[in-house]
């Protein structure tokens, strides 16, 4: 039996939440979600549908909004958006079991509605209409939906065909996919195909999914390796993955990480302060979860070079899409490396020493830094750690006890209740980030 999937997206979610909280209609009120304290170059995280009607592009920067448009700017409130998202998810649970729902993002879910069609006596489209109407009526948020015979087709129906449907609902099966999506351009509108993959496909002569379907499978495997299987399936509208497989998936390896984009150019020494803070937090998280790591990884992204008069150097190749403008490819724009540790650990001192040594080894001290990402891998429960001749169990136990006490204080009194002196240095970012959710104010 053909299965039926819905992919439901909350339209202009952040901006719609802000409009509803103000008692305004998102389709009439002009509003952008952006932090005014970050200046006119900051990215608008969302714009209301009323702004889109005026031709303003989603994820634009504030200075790109045309002069003469009156609008309200709302500071991002990530915790509020998470609360509304959870509330809407709870409303979906009135209709479906959680085993048939996959939360894809804060504003998007996949639902396998196959077993519910007979239960409710509705077609997939009728059920989608009911859900979209329910969300709009009960929360004031506008939702759009894609319907497909597999998860991929539901996502493409949402991203491509729903935008042109009067009821904001798109529907695809494999035959309609070939008719409507094979000739669709740009190919980057298709889920899973970013500007890098699109560029490589164009070099092979494929500029749309129909072109990909005509390419030799062996040529695709030669170019993309095992990832060619995904491209080949999607070129024909095929997706074998089911909802049950998504919920049953367990990764073979586990890792943890964190990263941040700095608000200005940081010097080599300033960025090292930020790195110390990040390692401190990651070590605390390892202890809190009862884990140790045997591998570390570091990426440091450099700022764009500027000429002697302050002008930017050669402009990098950029790509403009639904989610803003970004640089295509970042080769040469950063330094990255990973190292295996001598022994698995969650020690703050050991991890700090390892990351700082790696930082000193790979980062150019003469270049400004704008991005820092760290990760730890080969995670195992701390009770499985094998001791060596150089291990000091007593010192390790004392350090973990101190870390757990620190976590207890932070949980009770807030993340900024207990800080290391590093966080009070001018270049530190920890205190401000502790008051944020997802890099934005709560």
Coordinates of C-alpha atoms in Angstrom, one line a residue:
X1 CA 0.0 0.0 0.0
X2 CA 1.2 3.5 -0.8
X3 CA 2.1 5.4 2.3
X4 CA 1.1 9.0 3.0
X5 CA 3.4 11.5 4.8
X6 CA 2.8 15.1 5.7
X7 CA 5.6 17.7 6.2
X8 CA 4.2 20.7 8.1
X9 CA 6.0 24.0 8.4
X10 CA 5.1 27.0 10.5
X11 CA 5.3 29.9 8.1
X12 CA 7.7 32.8 9.1
X13 CA 7.6 31.2 12.6
X14 CA 9.6 33.6 14.7
X15 CA 8.0 36.7 13.1
X16 CA 4.5 35.1 13.4
X17 CA 4.9 34.4 17.1
X18 CA 6.0 38.0 17.7
X19 CA 3.0 39.3 15.7
X20 CA 0.5 37.1 17.6
X21 CA 2.0 38.0 21.0
X22 CA 1.3 41.7 20.0
X23 CA -2.2 40.9 18.9
X24 CA -1.4 41.6 15.3
X25 CA -2.1 39.7 12.1
X26 CA 1.2 38.4 10.6
X27 CA -0.2 38.9 7.1
X28 CA -0.9 42.6 7.8
X29 CA 1.7 43.7 10.3
X30 CA 5.2 44.5 9.0
X31 CA 7.7 43.0 11.5
X32 CA 11.3 41.6 11.4
X33 CA 13.0 39.5 14.0
X34 CA 16.5 40.9 14.6
X35 CA 18.6 42.1 17.4
X36 CA 19.0 45.9 17.1
X37 CA 22.0 45.9 19.4
X38 CA 24.0 44.1 16.7
X39 CA 23.7 46.9 14.2
X40 CA 22.3 47.2 10.7
X41 CA 24.5 44.3 9.4
X42 CA 22.7 41.8 11.6
X43 CA 20.6 39.1 9.9
X44 CA 16.8 39.2 10.2
X45 CA 16.0 35.7 11.6
X46 CA 12.5 36.0 10.2
X47 CA 10.2 38.5 8.6
X48 CA 6.4 38.5 8.7
X49 CA 4.4 37.5 5.6
X50 CA 3.4 41.1 5.2
X51 CA 7.1 42.0 4.7
X52 CA 7.5 39.1 2.1
X53 CA 4.6 40.6 0.2
X54 CA 6.6 43.7 -0.3
X55 CA 9.5 41.7 -1.8
X56 CA 11.8 41.7 1.3
X57 CA 13.8 38.5 1.2
X58 CA 13.8 36.2 4.2
X59 CA 17.1 36.0 6.2
X60 CA 18.3 39.3 4.7
X61 CA 20.4 41.8 6.7
X62 CA 18.7 44.8 8.2
X63 CA 20.4 47.3 5.9
X64 CA 19.1 45.4 2.9
X65 CA 15.5 46.2 3.7
X66 CA 14.5 48.9 1.2
X67 CA 14.1 52.5 2.4
X68 CA 10.5 53.7 2.8
X69 CA 9.2 50.5 4.3
X70 CA 7.9 51.1 7.8
X71 CA 8.3 48.0 10.0
X72 CA 8.7 47.0 13.7
X73 CA 11.8 45.2 14.8
X74 CA 11.5 42.5 17.5
X75 CA 14.4 41.2 19.5
X76 CA 14.7 37.4 19.1
X77 CA 13.2 35.4 22.0
X78 CA 14.3 31.9 21.5
X79 CA 12.9 30.4 24.6
X80 CA 9.4 31.8 23.7
X81 CA 9.7 30.3 20.2
X82 CA 10.5 26.9 21.8
X83 CA 7.5 27.2 24.1
X84 CA 5.2 27.9 21.2
X85 CA 6.7 25.1 19.1
X86 CA 6.2 22.6 22.0
X87 CA 2.6 23.8 22.4
X88 CA 1.8 23.2 18.7
X89 CA 3.5 19.8 18.9
X90 CA 1.2 18.9 21.8
X91 CA -1.7 19.8 19.5
X92 CA -0.5 17.3 16.9
X93 CA -0.5 14.7 19.6
X94 CA -4.3 15.0 19.8
X95 CA -4.3 13.4 16.3
X96 CA -1.3 11.2 16.1
X97 CA 1.0 9.0 18.2
X98 CA 4.5 10.3 18.8
X99 CA 5.9 7.2 17.1
X100 CA 4.4 8.6 13.8
X101 CA 5.9 12.1 14.2
X102 CA 9.5 13.2 13.6
X103 CA 10.4 16.7 14.8
X104 CA 12.7 18.0 12.0
X105 CA 13.2 21.5 13.5
X106 CA 11.6 24.0 15.8
X107 CA 9.0 24.9 13.2
X108 CA 8.8 21.7 11.0
X109 CA 7.6 18.1 11.5
X110 CA 7.1 15.0 9.5
X111 CA 4.0 12.8 10.1
X112 CA 3.2 9.4 8.8
X113 CA -0.6 9.6 8.4
X114 CA -1.0 6.3 6.7
X115 CA -2.7 4.5 9.6
X116 CA -4.9 7.5 10.4
X117 CA -6.7 7.9 7.1
X118 CA -9.2 5.1 7.7
X119 CA -9.5 6.1 11.4
X120 CA -10.5 9.7 10.6
X121 CA -12.2 8.8 7.2
X122 CA -10.2 11.5 5.4
X123 CA -7.8 11.8 2.5
X124 CA -4.2 13.0 3.1
X125 CA -5.2 16.4 1.7
X126 CA -8.3 16.7 3.9
X127 CA -6.2 15.8 7.0
X128 CA -3.6 18.3 6.0
X129 CA -6.2 21.0 5.6
X130 CA -7.7 20.2 9.0
X131 CA -4.3 20.4 10.7
X132 CA -3.3 23.7 9.0
X133 CA -6.7 25.2 9.9
X134 CA -6.4 24.0 13.5
X135 CA -3.0 25.6 14.0
X136 CA -4.1 28.9 12.5
X137 CA -7.4 28.9 14.5
X138 CA -5.9 27.9 17.9
X139 CA -2.6 29.7 17.8
X140 CA -2.8 32.4 15.1
X141 CA 0.3 30.9 13.4
X142 CA 0.0 30.1 9.6
X143 CA 1.1 26.6 8.6
X144 CA 1.9 25.2 5.2
X145 CA 2.1 21.5 4.3
X146 CA 3.5 19.1 1.8
X147 CA 2.0 15.7 1.1
X148 CA 4.0 12.8 -0.4
X149 CA 4.1 9.1 -0.8
X150 CA 7.5 9.1 1.0
X151 CA 9.3 11.5 3.3
X152 CA 11.4 13.1 0.6
X153 CA 8.4 13.8 -1.7
X154 CA 6.6 15.4 1.3
X155 CA 9.5 17.7 1.9
X156 CA 9.8 18.7 -1.7
X157 CA 6.1 19.3 -2.0
X158 CA 6.4 21.6 1.0
X159 CA 9.4 23.5 -0.2
X160 CA 8.5 23.8 -3.9
X161 CA 4.9 23.2 -4.8
X162 CA 3.1 24.4 -1.6
X163 CA 4.5 28.0 -2.3
X164 CA 2.4 28.2 -5.4
X165 CA -0.8 26.6 -4.1
X166 CA -3.7 28.8 -3.0
X167 CA -4.2 26.7 0.1
X168 CA -0.5 26.5 0.9
X169 CA -0.6 22.7 0.5
X170 CA 1.5 20.8 -2.1
X171 CA 1.1 17.2 -3.1
X172 CA 3.5 14.9 -4.9
X173 CA 3.8 11.2 -5.9
X174 CA 6.6 9.8 -8.0
X175 CA 4.8 10.6 -11.3
X176 CA 3.9 14.1 -10.4
X177 CA 7.4 14.6 -9.2
X178 CA 8.8 13.8 -12.6
X179 CA 6.4 16.2 -14.3
X180 CA 6.7 19.1 -11.9
X181 CA 10.1 18.8 -10.2
X182 CA 12.4 17.4 -12.9
X183 CA 12.5 20.7 -14.8
X184 CA 12.4 22.9 -11.7
X185 CA 15.3 25.3 -11.3
X186 CA 17.2 26.3 -9.2
X187 CA 18.1 22.8 -8.2
X188 CA 19.1 24.1 -4.8
X189 CA 15.4 24.3 -3.9
X190 CA 15.5 20.5 -3.6
X191 CA 16.2 19.2 -0.1
X192 CA 19.7 18.0 0.3
X193 CA 21.3 19.9 -2.6
X194 CA 23.3 22.9 -1.5
X195 CA 25.4 25.2 -3.7
X196 CA 28.5 23.0 -3.5
X197 CA 26.7 19.9 -4.8
X198 CA 24.8 22.0 -7.4
X199 CA 28.1 23.3 -8.7
X200 CA 29.5 19.8 -9.0
X201 CA 26.4 18.6 -10.8
X202 CA 26.5 21.6 -13.2
X203 CA 30.1 20.6 -14.1
X204 CA 28.6 17.2 -15.1
X205 CA 25.9 18.9 -17.2
X206 CA 23.0 18.5 -14.7
X207 CA 21.2 21.7 -13.8
X208 CA 17.9 20.2 -12.5
X209 CA 16.7 16.8 -11.1
X210 CA 15.8 15.7 -14.6
X211 CA 19.3 16.2 -15.6
X212 CA 20.6 14.2 -12.6
X213 CA 18.2 11.3 -13.6
X214 CA 19.9 11.2 -17.0
X215 CA 23.5 11.0 -15.7
X216 CA 25.3 7.7 -15.5
X217 CA 25.1 6.1 -12.1
X218 CA 28.7 5.2 -12.3
X219 CA 29.7 8.8 -13.0
X220 CA 27.7 9.9 -10.0
X221 CA 29.5 7.3 -7.8
X222 CA 32.8 8.4 -9.1
X223 CA 32.1 12.0 -8.2
X224 CA 30.1 11.7 -5.0
X225 CA 31.1 8.3 -3.6
X226 CA 28.5 6.6 -1.4
X227 CA 26.5 9.8 -1.3
X228 CA 25.6 9.2 -5.0
X229 CA 23.0 6.6 -3.8
X230 CA 21.0 9.4 -2.2
X231 CA 21.2 11.6 -5.3
X232 CA 20.1 8.7 -7.6
X233 CA 17.1 7.8 -5.4
X234 CA 16.0 11.4 -5.1
X235 CA 16.4 12.1 -8.8
X236 CA 13.6 9.5 -9.3
X237 CA 11.6 10.6 -6.3
X238 CA 12.5 7.5 -4.3
X239 CA 13.1 7.5 -0.5
X240 CA 13.1 4.1 1.3
X241 CA 13.6 5.5 4.8
X242 CA 10.5 5.1 7.0
X243 CA 9.3 6.8 10.2
X244 CA 10.0 3.6 12.1
X245 CA 13.6 3.6 10.9
X246 CA 14.1 7.2 11.9
X247 CA 13.0 6.4 15.5
X248 CA 15.1 3.2 15.6
X249 CA 18.3 4.9 14.4
X250 CA 21.2 4.8 16.8
X251 CA 24.5 6.3 15.7
X252 CA 27.6 4.0 15.8
X253 CA 29.7 6.8 17.3
X254 CA 28.9 9.6 19.6
X255 CA 30.3 13.1 20.0
X256 CA 29.6 16.4 21.6
X257 CA 30.6 19.9 20.5
X258 CA 29.9 23.6 20.6
X259 CA 30.7 26.6 18.4
X260 CA 30.2 30.3 18.1
X261 CA 30.6 33.1 15.6
X262 CA 32.4 36.0 17.2
X263 CA 30.8 39.5 16.9
X264 CA 34.0 41.1 15.8
X265 CA 37.5 40.2 14.6
X266 CA 39.4 38.5 17.4
X267 CA 43.2 38.4 17.7
X268 CA 45.0 35.1 18.2
X269 CA 45.3 35.7 22.0
X270 CA 41.7 36.9 22.3
X271 CA 40.3 33.9 20.5
X272 CA 42.3 31.6 22.9
X273 CA 40.4 33.1 25.8
X274 CA 37.1 32.1 24.1
X275 CA 38.5 28.7 23.4
X276 CA 39.3 28.2 27.1
X277 CA 35.7 29.1 28.1
X278 CA 34.3 26.7 25.5
X279 CA 36.5 23.8 26.7
X280 CA 35.6 24.6 30.4
X281 CA 31.9 24.3 29.5
X282 CA 32.3 21.1 27.4
X283 CA 34.3 19.5 30.2
X284 CA 31.5 20.3 32.7
X285 CA 29.0 18.8 30.3
X286 CA 31.0 15.6 30.0
X287 CA 31.2 15.2 33.8
X288 CA 27.5 16.0 34.1
X289 CA 26.7 13.2 31.6
X290 CA 29.1 10.7 33.2
X291 CA 31.2 10.5 30.0
X292 CA 34.8 10.6 28.9
X293 CA 36.3 11.4 25.5
X294 CA 39.2 9.9 23.6
X295 CA 39.3 12.3 20.7
X296 CA 39.2 16.1 20.2
X297 CA 38.6 18.3 17.1
X298 CA 39.1 22.0 16.6
X299 CA 38.0 24.4 13.8
X300 CA 39.0 28.1 13.7
X301 CA 37.5 30.3 11.0
X302 CA 39.4 33.4 9.9
X303 CA 38.0 36.8 9.2
X304 CA 37.9 38.0 5.6
X305 CA 41.1 39.7 4.7
X306 CA 41.1 43.5 4.1
X307 CA 43.4 45.6 2.0
X308 CA 45.6 48.4 3.3
X309 CA 42.8 51.0 2.9
X310 CA 40.4 48.8 4.8
X311 CA 38.7 47.5 1.7
X312 CA 37.7 43.9 1.6
X313 CA 39.9 41.7 -0.6
X314 CA 38.7 39.7 -3.5
X315 CA 35.0 39.1 -3.0
X316 CA 34.3 35.4 -2.3
X317 CA 31.8 33.5 -4.4
X318 CA 28.4 33.7 -2.7
X319 CA 25.1 32.0 -3.0
X320 CA 21.7 33.6 -2.3
X321 CA 18.8 31.4 -1.4
X322 CA 15.7 31.2 0.8
X323 CA 17.8 31.3 3.9
X324 CA 20.0 34.2 3.0
X325 CA 23.4 34.8 1.4
X326 CA 26.4 32.7 2.3
X327 CA 29.9 32.0 1.0
X328 CA 30.3 29.0 -1.3
X329 CA 33.1 26.8 -0.1
X330 CA 35.4 27.8 2.7
X331 CA 38.7 26.3 1.6
X332 CA 41.6 28.4 3.0
X333 CA 39.3 30.4 5.3
X334 CA 40.1 28.4 8.5
X335 CA 42.3 25.9 10.2
X336 CA 41.1 22.6 11.5
X337 CA 42.6 19.4 12.9
X338 CA 41.8 16.6 15.3
X339 CA 43.8 14.5 17.7
X340 CA 43.5 11.2 19.6
X341 CA 44.1 11.6 23.3
X342 CA 46.6 9.5 25.2
X343 CA 43.8 8.3 27.5
X344 CA 40.1 8.9 27.7
X345 CA 39.2 11.7 30.0
X346 CA 36.8 14.4 31.1
X347 CA 39.4 16.4 33.0
X348 CA 39.1 20.1 32.4
X349 CA 42.9 20.5 32.9
X350 CA 43.7 17.7 30.4
X351 CA 41.2 18.9 27.8
X352 CA 42.3 22.5 28.1
X353 CA 45.9 21.6 27.6
X354 CA 45.1 19.4 24.6
X355 CA 42.9 22.0 22.9
X356 CA 45.4 24.9 23.5
X357 CA 48.3 22.8 22.2
X358 CA 46.2 22.0 19.0
X359 CA 45.2 25.7 18.7
X360 CA 48.9 26.8 18.9
X361 CA 49.8 24.2 16.3
X362 CA 47.3 24.9 13.6
X363 CA 46.2 28.6 13.9
X364 CA 47.9 31.4 12.2
X365 CA 48.7 34.0 14.9
X366 CA 48.7 36.8 12.3
X367 CA 45.2 36.4 11.1
X368 CA 42.0 37.6 12.8
X369 CA 39.5 35.0 14.0
X370 CA 35.7 35.1 13.6
X371 CA 34.6 31.5 14.3
X372 CA 35.6 28.8 16.9
X373 CA 34.2 25.3 16.9
X374 CA 35.3 22.4 19.2
X375 CA 34.2 18.8 19.5
X376 CA 35.0 15.7 21.5
X377 CA 34.5 12.2 20.2
X378 CA 34.9 8.5 21.1
X379 CA 32.6 9.0 24.1
X380 CA 32.1 6.2 26.5
X381 CA 30.7 6.0 30.1
X382 CA 33.3 7.0 32.6
X383 CA 33.0 3.6 34.4
X384 CA 34.4 1.8 31.3
X385 CA 37.7 3.8 31.4
X386 CA 40.8 1.7 31.6
X387 CA 43.5 3.0 34.0
X388 CA 47.1 3.3 33.0
X389 CA 50.3 3.5 35.0
X390 CA 50.1 7.3 34.7
X391 CA 46.5 7.6 35.9
X392 CA 45.8 9.3 39.2
X393 CA 42.3 8.1 40.3
X394 CA 42.3 10.2 43.5
X395 CA 43.0 13.5 41.6
X396 CA 40.5 12.5 38.9
X397 CA 37.8 11.8 41.5
X398 CA 38.5 15.2 43.3
X399 CA 38.2 17.1 40.0
X400 CA 34.9 15.4 39.1
X401 CA 33.5 16.2 42.6
X402 CA 34.4 19.8 42.1
X403 CA 32.9 19.9 38.6
X404 CA 29.6 18.3 39.9
X405 CA 29.5 20.9 42.7
X406 CA 29.9 23.7 40.2
X407 CA 27.1 22.3 38.0
X408 CA 24.8 22.1 41.1
X409 CA 25.4 25.7 41.8
X410 CA 24.8 26.7 38.2
X411 CA 21.5 24.8 38.1
X412 CA 20.2 26.4 41.3
X413 CA 21.4 30.0 40.9
X414 CA 22.0 30.3 37.1
X415 CA 24.9 29.7 34.8
X416 CA 26.6 33.0 35.8
X417 CA 26.5 32.3 39.5
X418 CA 29.9 30.7 39.5
X419 CA 32.5 31.5 36.9
X420 CA 36.2 31.2 36.3
X421 CA 38.3 34.3 36.2
X422 CA 38.8 33.8 32.4
X423 CA 35.2 34.8 31.9
X424 CA 35.9 38.3 33.2
X425 CA 38.6 39.1 30.7
X426 CA 37.6 41.7 28.1
X427 CA 37.6 39.2 25.2
X428 CA 35.4 36.6 27.0
X429 CA 32.0 35.8 25.7
X430 CA 30.8 33.2 28.3
X431 CA 28.8 35.5 30.6
X432 CA 26.8 37.0 27.7
X433 CA 26.2 33.6 26.1
X434 CA 25.0 32.1 29.4
X435 CA 22.1 34.5 29.1
X436 CA 21.2 33.4 25.6
X437 CA 19.5 30.4 23.9
X438 CA 20.9 29.2 20.6
X439 CA 23.2 32.3 20.5
X440 CA 20.3 34.7 20.9
X441 CA 18.7 36.4 23.8
X442 CA 16.0 34.4 25.6

